[in-house]
Amino acid sequence: MERVDLPHDLACLQAAWYRTYDALAAPRPAYTTALRRRLHVLSVRLRWHPYWSRTAVAVPAARAELRRQGRQLRALEGVR
């Protein structure tokens, strides 16, 4: 399996996506419209990040690694 080096800003975007999704999934969230809009903006930024156009690695493997790193960053932010 090929090693996947992801840019830090991409992993941070994924962590922000997870935080926003978690906030939206909470029971009776406040500001649902704003959260949905933010989730949409983050999804677009993740999908069209320049990394995906210039990478030579297998995209499914890179996306899986991105999700793993995003979850890891989100967990680390929760510890602070």
PDB file of N, CA, C and O in Angstrom:
ATOM      1  N   MET A   1       0.831  -1.178   0.000  1.00  0.00           N
ATOM      2  CA  MET A   1       0.000   0.000   0.000  1.00  0.00           C
ATOM      3  C   MET A   1       0.876   1.241   0.000  1.00  0.00           C
ATOM      4  O   MET A   1       1.855   1.327   0.714  1.00  0.00           O
ATOM      5  N   GLU A   2       0.486   2.204  -0.794  1.00  0.00           N
ATOM      6  CA  GLU A   2       1.223   3.437  -0.956  1.00  0.00           C
ATOM      7  C   GLU A   2       0.986   4.366   0.239  1.00  0.00           C
ATOM      8  O   GLU A   2      -0.118   4.480   0.749  1.00  0.00           O
ATOM      9  N   ARG A   3       2.054   5.045   0.680  1.00  0.00           N
ATOM     10  CA  ARG A   3       1.925   6.004   1.779  1.00  0.00           C
ATOM     11  C   ARG A   3       1.246   7.256   1.262  1.00  0.00           C
ATOM     12  O   ARG A   3       1.576   7.767   0.203  1.00  0.00           O
ATOM     13  N   VAL A   4       0.292   7.763   2.038  1.00  0.00           N
ATOM     14  CA  VAL A   4      -0.465   8.936   1.625  1.00  0.00           C
ATOM     15  C   VAL A   4      -0.054  10.124   2.491  1.00  0.00           C
ATOM     16  O   VAL A   4      -0.212  10.097   3.700  1.00  0.00           O
ATOM     17  N   ASP A   5       0.518  11.150   1.861  1.00  0.00           N
ATOM     18  CA  ASP A   5       0.873  12.387   2.553  1.00  0.00           C
ATOM     19  C   ASP A   5      -0.168  13.440   2.215  1.00  0.00           C
ATOM     20  O   ASP A   5      -0.227  13.922   1.087  1.00  0.00           O
ATOM     21  N   LEU A   6      -0.985  13.760   3.199  1.00  0.00           N
ATOM     22  CA  LEU A   6      -2.037  14.750   2.990  1.00  0.00           C
ATOM     23  C   LEU A   6      -1.611  16.104   3.533  1.00  0.00           C
ATOM     24  O   LEU A   6      -0.944  16.176   4.561  1.00  0.00           O
ATOM     25  N   PRO A   7      -2.006  17.190   2.880  1.00  0.00           N
ATOM     26  CA  PRO A   7      -1.705  18.512   3.420  1.00  0.00           C
ATOM     27  C   PRO A   7      -2.452  18.720   4.741  1.00  0.00           C
ATOM     28  O   PRO A   7      -3.578  18.249   4.909  1.00  0.00           O
ATOM     29  N   HIS A   8      -1.822  19.423   5.652  1.00  0.00           N
ATOM     30  CA  HIS A   8      -2.416  19.654   6.970  1.00  0.00           C
ATOM     31  C   HIS A   8      -3.729  20.432   6.866  1.00  0.00           C
ATOM     32  O   HIS A   8      -4.684  20.136   7.594  1.00  0.00           O
ATOM     33  N   ASP A   9      -3.798  21.389   5.944  1.00  0.00           N
ATOM     34  CA  ASP A   9      -5.036  22.168   5.824  1.00  0.00           C
ATOM     35  C   ASP A   9      -6.204  21.307   5.372  1.00  0.00           C
ATOM     36  O   ASP A   9      -7.350  21.533   5.772  1.00  0.00           O
ATOM     37  N   LEU A  10      -5.936  20.276   4.592  1.00  0.00           N
ATOM     38  CA  LEU A  10      -6.994  19.361   4.159  1.00  0.00           C
ATOM     39  C   LEU A  10      -7.511  18.539   5.336  1.00  0.00           C
ATOM     40  O   LEU A  10      -8.720  18.378   5.508  1.00  0.00           O
ATOM     41  N   ALA A  11      -6.602  18.059   6.176  1.00  0.00           N
ATOM     42  CA  ALA A  11      -7.011  17.312   7.369  1.00  0.00           C
ATOM     43  C   ALA A  11      -7.788  18.216   8.331  1.00  0.00           C
ATOM     44  O   ALA A  11      -8.756  17.777   8.955  1.00  0.00           O
ATOM     45  N   CYS A  12      -7.384  19.484   8.433  1.00  0.00           N
ATOM     46  CA  CYS A  12      -8.103  20.433   9.292  1.00  0.00           C
ATOM     47  C   CYS A  12      -9.504  20.697   8.756  1.00  0.00           C
ATOM     48  O   CYS A  12     -10.461  20.829   9.539  1.00  0.00           O
ATOM     49  N   LEU A  13      -9.648  20.765   7.440  1.00  0.00           N
ATOM     50  CA  LEU A  13     -10.974  20.917   6.842  1.00  0.00           C
ATOM     51  C   LEU A  13     -11.854  19.724   7.186  1.00  0.00           C
ATOM     52  O   LEU A  13     -13.042  19.884   7.506  1.00  0.00           O
ATOM     53  N   GLN A  14     -11.287  18.530   7.111  1.00  0.00           N
ATOM     54  CA  GLN A  14     -12.062  17.330   7.430  1.00  0.00           C
ATOM     55  C   GLN A  14     -12.476  17.335   8.900  1.00  0.00           C
ATOM     56  O   GLN A  14     -13.611  16.988   9.229  1.00  0.00           O
ATOM     57  N   ALA A  15     -11.580  17.742   9.786  1.00  0.00           N
ATOM     58  CA  ALA A  15     -11.919  17.820  11.215  1.00  0.00           C
ATOM     59  C   ALA A  15     -13.035  18.847  11.442  1.00  0.00           C
ATOM     60  O   ALA A  15     -13.954  18.600  12.235  1.00  0.00           O
ATOM     61  N   ALA A  16     -12.977  19.976  10.745  1.00  0.00           N
ATOM     62  CA  ALA A  16     -14.034  20.983  10.855  1.00  0.00           C
ATOM     63  C   ALA A  16     -15.358  20.428  10.346  1.00  0.00           C
ATOM     64  O   ALA A  16     -16.421  20.712  10.911  1.00  0.00           O
ATOM     65  N   TRP A  17     -15.304  19.625   9.284  1.00  0.00           N
ATOM     66  CA  TRP A  17     -16.510  18.992   8.752  1.00  0.00           C
ATOM     67  C   TRP A  17     -17.122  18.080   9.810  1.00  0.00           C
ATOM     68  O   TRP A  17     -18.326  18.124  10.035  1.00  0.00           O
ATOM     69  N   TYR A  18     -16.280  17.267  10.474  1.00  0.00           N
ATOM     70  CA  TYR A  18     -16.777  16.376  11.524  1.00  0.00           C
ATOM     71  C   TYR A  18     -17.384  17.163  12.687  1.00  0.00           C
ATOM     72  O   TYR A  18     -18.437  16.795  13.214  1.00  0.00           O
ATOM     73  N   ARG A  19     -16.732  18.251  13.111  1.00  0.00           N
ATOM     74  CA  ARG A  19     -17.264  19.066  14.212  1.00  0.00           C
ATOM     75  C   ARG A  19     -18.624  19.649  13.842  1.00  0.00           C
ATOM     76  O   ARG A  19     -19.558  19.638  14.653  1.00  0.00           O
ATOM     77  N   THR A  20     -18.736  20.144  12.633  1.00  0.00           N
ATOM     78  CA  THR A  20     -19.999  20.730  12.183  1.00  0.00           C
ATOM     79  C   THR A  20     -21.078  19.663  12.085  1.00  0.00           C
ATOM     80  O   THR A  20     -22.221  19.873  12.514  1.00  0.00           O
ATOM     81  N   TYR A  21     -20.737  18.510  11.553  1.00  0.00           N
ATOM     82  CA  TYR A  21     -21.695  17.410  11.449  1.00  0.00           C
ATOM     83  C   TYR A  21     -22.158  16.979  12.840  1.00  0.00           C
ATOM     84  O   TYR A  21     -23.354  16.751  13.059  1.00  0.00           O
ATOM     85  N   ASP A  22     -21.228  16.871  13.770  1.00  0.00           N
ATOM     86  CA  ASP A  22     -21.581  16.494  15.141  1.00  0.00           C
ATOM     87  C   ASP A  22     -22.532  17.516  15.765  1.00  0.00           C
ATOM     88  O   ASP A  22     -23.479  17.155  16.458  1.00  0.00           O
ATOM     89  N   ALA A  23     -22.260  18.806  15.532  1.00  0.00           N
ATOM     90  CA  ALA A  23     -23.126  19.853  16.076  1.00  0.00           C
ATOM     91  C   ALA A  23     -24.526  19.758  15.471  1.00  0.00           C
ATOM     92  O   ALA A  23     -25.533  19.947  16.169  1.00  0.00           O
ATOM     93  N   LEU A  24     -24.606  19.441  14.204  1.00  0.00           N
ATOM     94  CA  LEU A  24     -25.896  19.312  13.539  1.00  0.00           C
ATOM     95  C   LEU A  24     -26.630  18.052  13.983  1.00  0.00           C
ATOM     96  O   LEU A  24     -27.863  18.041  14.045  1.00  0.00           O
ATOM     97  N   ALA A  25     -25.897  17.015  14.331  1.00  0.00           N
ATOM     98  CA  ALA A  25     -26.501  15.746  14.744  1.00  0.00           C
ATOM     99  C   ALA A  25     -26.919  15.737  16.213  1.00  0.00           C
ATOM    100  O   ALA A  25     -27.600  14.811  16.652  1.00  0.00           O
ATOM    101  N   ALA A  26     -26.531  16.744  16.962  1.00  0.00           N
ATOM    102  CA  ALA A  26     -26.895  16.818  18.379  1.00  0.00           C
ATOM    103  C   ALA A  26     -28.415  16.965  18.509  1.00  0.00           C
ATOM    104  O   ALA A  26     -29.076  17.487  17.614  1.00  0.00           O
ATOM    105  N   PRO A  27     -28.957  16.528  19.632  1.00  0.00           N
ATOM    106  CA  PRO A  27     -30.404  16.687  19.841  1.00  0.00           C
ATOM    107  C   PRO A  27     -30.785  18.169  19.872  1.00  0.00           C
ATOM    108  O   PRO A  27     -30.181  18.949  20.598  1.00  0.00           O
ATOM    109  N   ARG A  28     -31.735  18.541  19.069  1.00  0.00           N
ATOM    110  CA  ARG A  28     -32.250  19.909  18.962  1.00  0.00           C
ATOM    111  C   ARG A  28     -31.136  20.950  18.841  1.00  0.00           C
ATOM    112  O   ARG A  28     -30.962  21.809  19.704  1.00  0.00           O
ATOM    113  N   PRO A  29     -30.370  20.892  17.765  1.00  0.00           N
ATOM    114  CA  PRO A  29     -29.270  21.854  17.605  1.00  0.00           C
ATOM    115  C   PRO A  29     -29.796  23.267  17.345  1.00  0.00           C
ATOM    116  O   PRO A  29     -30.857  23.455  16.761  1.00  0.00           O
ATOM    117  N   ALA A  30     -29.047  24.229  17.789  1.00  0.00           N
ATOM    118  CA  ALA A  30     -29.371  25.622  17.505  1.00  0.00           C
ATOM    119  C   ALA A  30     -28.739  25.987  16.164  1.00  0.00           C
ATOM    120  O   ALA A  30     -27.730  25.404  15.764  1.00  0.00           O
ATOM    121  N   TYR A  31     -29.321  26.934  15.482  1.00  0.00           N
ATOM    122  CA  TYR A  31     -28.766  27.456  14.229  1.00  0.00           C
ATOM    123  C   TYR A  31     -28.588  26.373  13.163  1.00  0.00           C
ATOM    124  O   TYR A  31     -27.553  26.276  12.533  1.00  0.00           O
ATOM    125  N   THR A  32     -29.622  25.559  12.962  1.00  0.00           N
ATOM    126  CA  THR A  32     -29.493  24.456  12.008  1.00  0.00           C
ATOM    127  C   THR A  32     -29.207  24.938  10.584  1.00  0.00           C
ATOM    128  O   THR A  32     -28.430  24.313   9.872  1.00  0.00           O
ATOM    129  N   THR A  33     -29.809  26.043  10.183  1.00  0.00           N
ATOM    130  CA  THR A  33     -29.566  26.537   8.830  1.00  0.00           C
ATOM    131  C   THR A  33     -28.105  26.915   8.650  1.00  0.00           C
ATOM    132  O   THR A  33     -27.478  26.565   7.641  1.00  0.00           O
ATOM    133  N   ALA A  34     -27.550  27.615   9.620  1.00  0.00           N
ATOM    134  CA  ALA A  34     -26.142  28.010   9.539  1.00  0.00           C
ATOM    135  C   ALA A  34     -25.231  26.777   9.534  1.00  0.00           C
ATOM    136  O   ALA A  34     -24.238  26.738   8.798  1.00  0.00           O
ATOM    137  N   LEU A  35     -25.568  25.782  10.336  1.00  0.00           N
ATOM    138  CA  LEU A  35     -24.755  24.560  10.369  1.00  0.00           C
ATOM    139  C   LEU A  35     -24.833  23.817   9.042  1.00  0.00           C
ATOM    140  O   LEU A  35     -23.820  23.304   8.549  1.00  0.00           O
ATOM    141  N   ARG A  36     -26.021  23.746   8.459  1.00  0.00           N
ATOM    142  CA  ARG A  36     -26.158  23.077   7.162  1.00  0.00           C
ATOM    143  C   ARG A  36     -25.368  23.804   6.080  1.00  0.00           C
ATOM    144  O   ARG A  36     -24.723  23.176   5.240  1.00  0.00           O
ATOM    145  N   ARG A  37     -25.432  25.128   6.112  1.00  0.00           N
ATOM    146  CA  ARG A  37     -24.670  25.904   5.126  1.00  0.00           C
ATOM    147  C   ARG A  37     -23.173  25.679   5.309  1.00  0.00           C
ATOM    148  O   ARG A  37     -22.426  25.518   4.340  1.00  0.00           O
ATOM    149  N   ARG A  38     -22.729  25.680   6.562  1.00  0.00           N
ATOM    150  CA  ARG A  38     -21.305  25.463   6.829  1.00  0.00           C
ATOM    151  C   ARG A  38     -20.879  24.069   6.373  1.00  0.00           C
ATOM    152  O   ARG A  38     -19.811  23.896   5.789  1.00  0.00           O
ATOM    153  N   LEU A  39     -21.719  23.079   6.630  1.00  0.00           N
ATOM    154  CA  LEU A  39     -21.416  21.717   6.204  1.00  0.00           C
ATOM    155  C   LEU A  39     -21.301  21.654   4.679  1.00  0.00           C
ATOM    156  O   LEU A  39     -20.384  21.011   4.145  1.00  0.00           O
ATOM    157  N   HIS A  40     -22.179  22.354   3.995  1.00  0.00           N
ATOM    158  CA  HIS A  40     -22.126  22.376   2.532  1.00  0.00           C
ATOM    159  C   HIS A  40     -20.840  23.062   2.046  1.00  0.00           C
ATOM    160  O   HIS A  40     -20.155  22.540   1.150  1.00  0.00           O
ATOM    161  N   VAL A  41     -20.508  24.194   2.628  1.00  0.00           N
ATOM    162  CA  VAL A  41     -19.282  24.918   2.235  1.00  0.00           C
ATOM    163  C   VAL A  41     -18.049  24.058   2.486  1.00  0.00           C
ATOM    164  O   VAL A  41     -17.156  23.960   1.632  1.00  0.00           O
ATOM    165  N   LEU A  42     -17.999  23.418   3.638  1.00  0.00           N
ATOM    166  CA  LEU A  42     -16.848  22.552   3.941  1.00  0.00           C
ATOM    167  C   LEU A  42     -16.781  21.372   2.979  1.00  0.00           C
ATOM    168  O   LEU A  42     -15.693  20.980   2.547  1.00  0.00           O
ATOM    169  N   SER A  43     -17.929  20.802   2.627  1.00  0.00           N
ATOM    170  CA  SER A  43     -17.952  19.685   1.681  1.00  0.00           C
ATOM    171  C   SER A  43     -17.398  20.104   0.328  1.00  0.00           C
ATOM    172  O   SER A  43     -16.618  19.367  -0.298  1.00  0.00           O
ATOM    173  N   VAL A  44     -17.788  21.282  -0.127  1.00  0.00           N
ATOM    174  CA  VAL A  44     -17.290  21.786  -1.414  1.00  0.00           C
ATOM    175  C   VAL A  44     -15.784  22.036  -1.338  1.00  0.00           C
ATOM    176  O   VAL A  44     -15.036  21.675  -2.250  1.00  0.00           O
ATOM    177  N   ARG A  45     -15.338  22.645  -0.256  1.00  0.00           N
ATOM    178  CA  ARG A  45     -13.902  22.915  -0.104  1.00  0.00           C
ATOM    179  C   ARG A  45     -13.094  21.622  -0.047  1.00  0.00           C
ATOM    180  O   ARG A  45     -11.986  21.545  -0.595  1.00  0.00           O
ATOM    181  N   LEU A  46     -13.644  20.595   0.611  1.00  0.00           N
ATOM    182  CA  LEU A  46     -12.957  19.300   0.665  1.00  0.00           C
ATOM    183  C   LEU A  46     -12.893  18.671  -0.720  1.00  0.00           C
ATOM    184  O   LEU A  46     -11.850  18.153  -1.133  1.00  0.00           O
ATOM    185  N   ARG A  47     -14.000  18.698  -1.425  1.00  0.00           N
ATOM    186  CA  ARG A  47     -14.067  18.056  -2.738  1.00  0.00           C
ATOM    187  C   ARG A  47     -13.160  18.734  -3.763  1.00  0.00           C
ATOM    188  O   ARG A  47     -12.527  18.069  -4.576  1.00  0.00           O
ATOM    189  N   TRP A  48     -13.071  20.056  -3.735  1.00  0.00           N
ATOM    190  CA  TRP A  48     -12.324  20.788  -4.757  1.00  0.00           C
ATOM    191  C   TRP A  48     -10.970  21.300  -4.265  1.00  0.00           C
ATOM    192  O   TRP A  48     -10.382  22.180  -4.883  1.00  0.00           O
ATOM    193  N   HIS A  49     -10.464  20.735  -3.196  1.00  0.00           N
ATOM    194  CA  HIS A  49      -9.142  21.120  -2.705  1.00  0.00           C
ATOM    195  C   HIS A  49      -8.107  20.807  -3.794  1.00  0.00           C
ATOM    196  O   HIS A  49      -8.190  19.764  -4.464  1.00  0.00           O
ATOM    197  N   PRO A  50      -7.136  21.688  -3.987  1.00  0.00           N
ATOM    198  CA  PRO A  50      -6.126  21.472  -5.047  1.00  0.00           C
ATOM    199  C   PRO A  50      -5.372  20.146  -4.926  1.00  0.00           C
ATOM    200  O   PRO A  50      -4.873  19.622  -5.933  1.00  0.00           O
ATOM    201  N   TYR A  51      -5.297  19.584  -3.745  1.00  0.00           N
ATOM    202  CA  TYR A  51      -4.587  18.307  -3.561  1.00  0.00           C
ATOM    203  C   TYR A  51      -5.125  17.231  -4.499  1.00  0.00           C
ATOM    204  O   TYR A  51      -4.363  16.450  -5.053  1.00  0.00           O
ATOM    205  N   TRP A  52      -6.449  17.196  -4.668  1.00  0.00           N
ATOM    206  CA  TRP A  52      -7.049  16.117  -5.463  1.00  0.00           C
ATOM    207  C   TRP A  52      -6.701  16.216  -6.939  1.00  0.00           C
ATOM    208  O   TRP A  52      -6.683  15.200  -7.631  1.00  0.00           O
ATOM    209  N   SER A  53      -6.392  17.394  -7.434  1.00  0.00           N
ATOM    210  CA  SER A  53      -6.058  17.520  -8.855  1.00  0.00           C
ATOM    211  C   SER A  53      -4.585  17.235  -9.145  1.00  0.00           C
ATOM    212  O   SER A  53      -4.216  16.975 -10.285  1.00  0.00           O
ATOM    213  N   ARG A  54      -3.752  17.283  -8.135  1.00  0.00           N
ATOM    214  CA  ARG A  54      -2.323  17.084  -8.396  1.00  0.00           C
ATOM    215  C   ARG A  54      -1.754  15.823  -7.739  1.00  0.00           C
ATOM    216  O   ARG A  54      -0.560  15.603  -7.768  1.00  0.00           O
ATOM    217  N   THR A  55      -2.591  15.009  -7.165  1.00  0.00           N
ATOM    218  CA  THR A  55      -2.097  13.805  -6.502  1.00  0.00           C
ATOM    219  C   THR A  55      -2.027  12.633  -7.474  1.00  0.00           C
ATOM    220  O   THR A  55      -2.825  12.528  -8.393  1.00  0.00           O
ATOM    221  N   ALA A  56      -1.065  11.775  -7.250  1.00  0.00           N
ATOM    222  CA  ALA A  56      -0.909  10.576  -8.075  1.00  0.00           C
ATOM    223  C   ALA A  56      -1.320   9.324  -7.297  1.00  0.00           C
ATOM    224  O   ALA A  56      -1.307   8.234  -7.846  1.00  0.00           O
ATOM    225  N   VAL A  57      -1.679   9.491  -6.026  1.00  0.00           N
ATOM    226  CA  VAL A  57      -2.061   8.330  -5.219  1.00  0.00           C
ATOM    227  C   VAL A  57      -3.487   7.927  -5.557  1.00  0.00           C
ATOM    228  O   VAL A  57      -4.251   8.692  -6.138  1.00  0.00           O
ATOM    229  N   ALA A  58      -3.832   6.734  -5.176  1.00  0.00           N
ATOM    230  CA  ALA A  58      -5.194   6.245  -5.383  1.00  0.00           C
ATOM    231  C   ALA A  58      -6.159   7.082  -4.532  1.00  0.00           C
ATOM    232  O   ALA A  58      -5.975   7.212  -3.323  1.00  0.00           O
ATOM    233  N   VAL A  59      -7.141   7.665  -5.160  1.00  0.00           N
ATOM    234  CA  VAL A  59      -8.058   8.566  -4.466  1.00  0.00           C
ATOM    235  C   VAL A  59      -8.836   7.867  -3.349  1.00  0.00           C
ATOM    236  O   VAL A  59      -8.953   8.430  -2.259  1.00  0.00           O
ATOM    237  N   PRO A  60      -9.365   6.651  -3.523  1.00  0.00           N
ATOM    238  CA  PRO A  60     -10.079   6.025  -2.408  1.00  0.00           C
ATOM    239  C   PRO A  60      -9.198   5.844  -1.166  1.00  0.00           C
ATOM    240  O   PRO A  60      -9.649   6.080  -0.047  1.00  0.00           O
ATOM    241  N   ALA A  61      -7.946   5.469  -1.359  1.00  0.00           N
ATOM    242  CA  ALA A  61      -7.041   5.299  -0.226  1.00  0.00           C
ATOM    243  C   ALA A  61      -6.759   6.645   0.433  1.00  0.00           C
ATOM    244  O   ALA A  61      -6.706   6.746   1.664  1.00  0.00           O
ATOM    245  N   ALA A  62      -6.594   7.677  -0.369  1.00  0.00           N
ATOM    246  CA  ALA A  62      -6.330   9.012   0.174  1.00  0.00           C
ATOM    247  C   ALA A  62      -7.547   9.528   0.941  1.00  0.00           C
ATOM    248  O   ALA A  62      -7.406  10.144   1.999  1.00  0.00           O
ATOM    249  N   ARG A  63      -8.739   9.286   0.419  1.00  0.00           N
ATOM    250  CA  ARG A  63      -9.952   9.731   1.119  1.00  0.00           C
ATOM    251  C   ARG A  63     -10.128   8.995   2.450  1.00  0.00           C
ATOM    252  O   ARG A  63     -10.534   9.588   3.443  1.00  0.00           O
ATOM    253  N   ALA A  64      -9.817   7.716   2.474  1.00  0.00           N
ATOM    254  CA  ALA A  64      -9.899   6.955   3.719  1.00  0.00           C
ATOM    255  C   ALA A  64      -8.901   7.497   4.734  1.00  0.00           C
ATOM    256  O   ALA A  64      -9.220   7.650   5.925  1.00  0.00           O
ATOM    257  N   GLU A  65      -7.698   7.791   4.284  1.00  0.00           N
ATOM    258  CA  GLU A  65      -6.680   8.359   5.169  1.00  0.00           C
ATOM    259  C   GLU A  65      -7.099   9.741   5.647  1.00  0.00           C
ATOM    260  O   GLU A  65      -6.881  10.107   6.811  1.00  0.00           O
ATOM    261  N   LEU A  66      -7.717  10.515   4.781  1.00  0.00           N
ATOM    262  CA  LEU A  66      -8.207  11.847   5.166  1.00  0.00           C
ATOM    263  C   LEU A  66      -9.255  11.734   6.266  1.00  0.00           C
ATOM    264  O   LEU A  66      -9.217  12.473   7.246  1.00  0.00           O
ATOM    265  N   ARG A  67     -10.170  10.804   6.125  1.00  0.00           N
ATOM    266  CA  ARG A  67     -11.192  10.615   7.167  1.00  0.00           C
ATOM    267  C   ARG A  67     -10.536  10.195   8.488  1.00  0.00           C
ATOM    268  O   ARG A  67     -10.911  10.673   9.552  1.00  0.00           O
ATOM    269  N   ARG A  68      -9.538   9.322   8.409  1.00  0.00           N
ATOM    270  CA  ARG A  68      -8.853   8.877   9.622  1.00  0.00           C
ATOM    271  C   ARG A  68      -8.157  10.051  10.301  1.00  0.00           C
ATOM    272  O   ARG A  68      -8.283  10.256  11.505  1.00  0.00           O
ATOM    273  N   GLN A  69      -7.425  10.842   9.521  1.00  0.00           N
ATOM    274  CA  GLN A  69      -6.711  11.979  10.092  1.00  0.00           C
ATOM    275  C   GLN A  69      -7.677  13.038  10.620  1.00  0.00           C
ATOM    276  O   GLN A  69      -7.413  13.661  11.649  1.00  0.00           O
ATOM    277  N   GLY A  70      -8.785  13.240   9.928  1.00  0.00           N
ATOM    278  CA  GLY A  70      -9.788  14.197  10.396  1.00  0.00           C
ATOM    279  C   GLY A  70     -10.380  13.791  11.728  1.00  0.00           C
ATOM    280  O   GLY A  70     -10.541  14.621  12.635  1.00  0.00           O
ATOM    281  N   ARG A  71     -10.696  12.508  11.877  1.00  0.00           N
ATOM    282  CA  ARG A  71     -11.219  12.010  13.161  1.00  0.00           C
ATOM    283  C   ARG A  71     -10.171  12.159  14.262  1.00  0.00           C
ATOM    284  O   ARG A  71     -10.489  12.520  15.393  1.00  0.00           O
ATOM    285  N   GLN A  72      -8.921  11.893  13.921  1.00  0.00           N
ATOM    286  CA  GLN A  72      -7.836  12.010  14.898  1.00  0.00           C
ATOM    287  C   GLN A  72      -7.673  13.462  15.350  1.00  0.00           C
ATOM    288  O   GLN A  72      -7.540  13.731  16.553  1.00  0.00           O
ATOM    289  N   LEU A  73      -7.695  14.399  14.428  1.00  0.00           N
ATOM    290  CA  LEU A  73      -7.589  15.821  14.780  1.00  0.00           C
ATOM    291  C   LEU A  73      -8.772  16.259  15.643  1.00  0.00           C
ATOM    292  O   LEU A  73      -8.610  17.004  16.605  1.00  0.00           O
ATOM    293  N   ARG A  74      -9.973  15.819  15.279  1.00  0.00           N
ATOM    294  CA  ARG A  74     -11.161  16.169  16.055  1.00  0.00           C
ATOM    295  C   ARG A  74     -11.032  15.646  17.474  1.00  0.00           C
ATOM    296  O   ARG A  74     -11.352  16.330  18.443  1.00  0.00           O
ATOM    297  N   ALA A  75     -10.526  14.438  17.630  1.00  0.00           N
ATOM    298  CA  ALA A  75     -10.352  13.861  18.963  1.00  0.00           C
ATOM    299  C   ALA A  75      -9.316  14.644  19.757  1.00  0.00           C
ATOM    300  O   ALA A  75      -9.484  14.890  20.954  1.00  0.00           O
ATOM    301  N   LEU A  76      -8.233  15.044  19.121  1.00  0.00           N
ATOM    302  CA  LEU A  76      -7.198  15.812  19.805  1.00  0.00           C
ATOM    303  C   LEU A  76      -7.716  17.184  20.229  1.00  0.00           C
ATOM    304  O   LEU A  76      -7.347  17.684  21.287  1.00  0.00           O
ATOM    305  N   GLU A  77      -8.552  17.796  19.414  1.00  0.00           N
ATOM    306  CA  GLU A  77      -9.124  19.094  19.762  1.00  0.00           C
ATOM    307  C   GLU A  77     -10.075  18.981  20.947  1.00  0.00           C
ATOM    308  O   GLU A  77     -10.202  19.912  21.730  1.00  0.00           O
ATOM    309  N   GLY A  78     -10.721  17.845  21.084  1.00  0.00           N
ATOM    310  CA  GLY A  78     -11.628  17.630  22.204  1.00  0.00           C
ATOM    311  C   GLY A  78     -10.901  17.472  23.519  1.00  0.00           C
ATOM    312  O   GLY A  78     -11.446  17.720  24.591  1.00  0.00           O
ATOM    313  N   VAL A  79      -9.623  17.084  23.469  1.00  0.00           N
ATOM    314  CA  VAL A  79      -8.819  16.885  24.676  1.00  0.00           C
ATOM    315  C   VAL A  79      -8.402  18.223  25.274  1.00  0.00           C
ATOM    316  O   VAL A  79      -8.268  18.356  26.469  1.00  0.00           O
ATOM    317  N   ARG A  80      -8.209  19.229  24.421  1.00  0.00           N
ATOM    318  CA  ARG A  80      -7.738  20.542  24.912  1.00  0.00           C
ATOM    319  C   ARG A  80      -8.705  21.210  25.817  1.00  0.00           C
ATOM    320  O   ARG A  80      -9.812  21.165  25.901  1.00  0.00           O
TER     321      ARG A  80
END
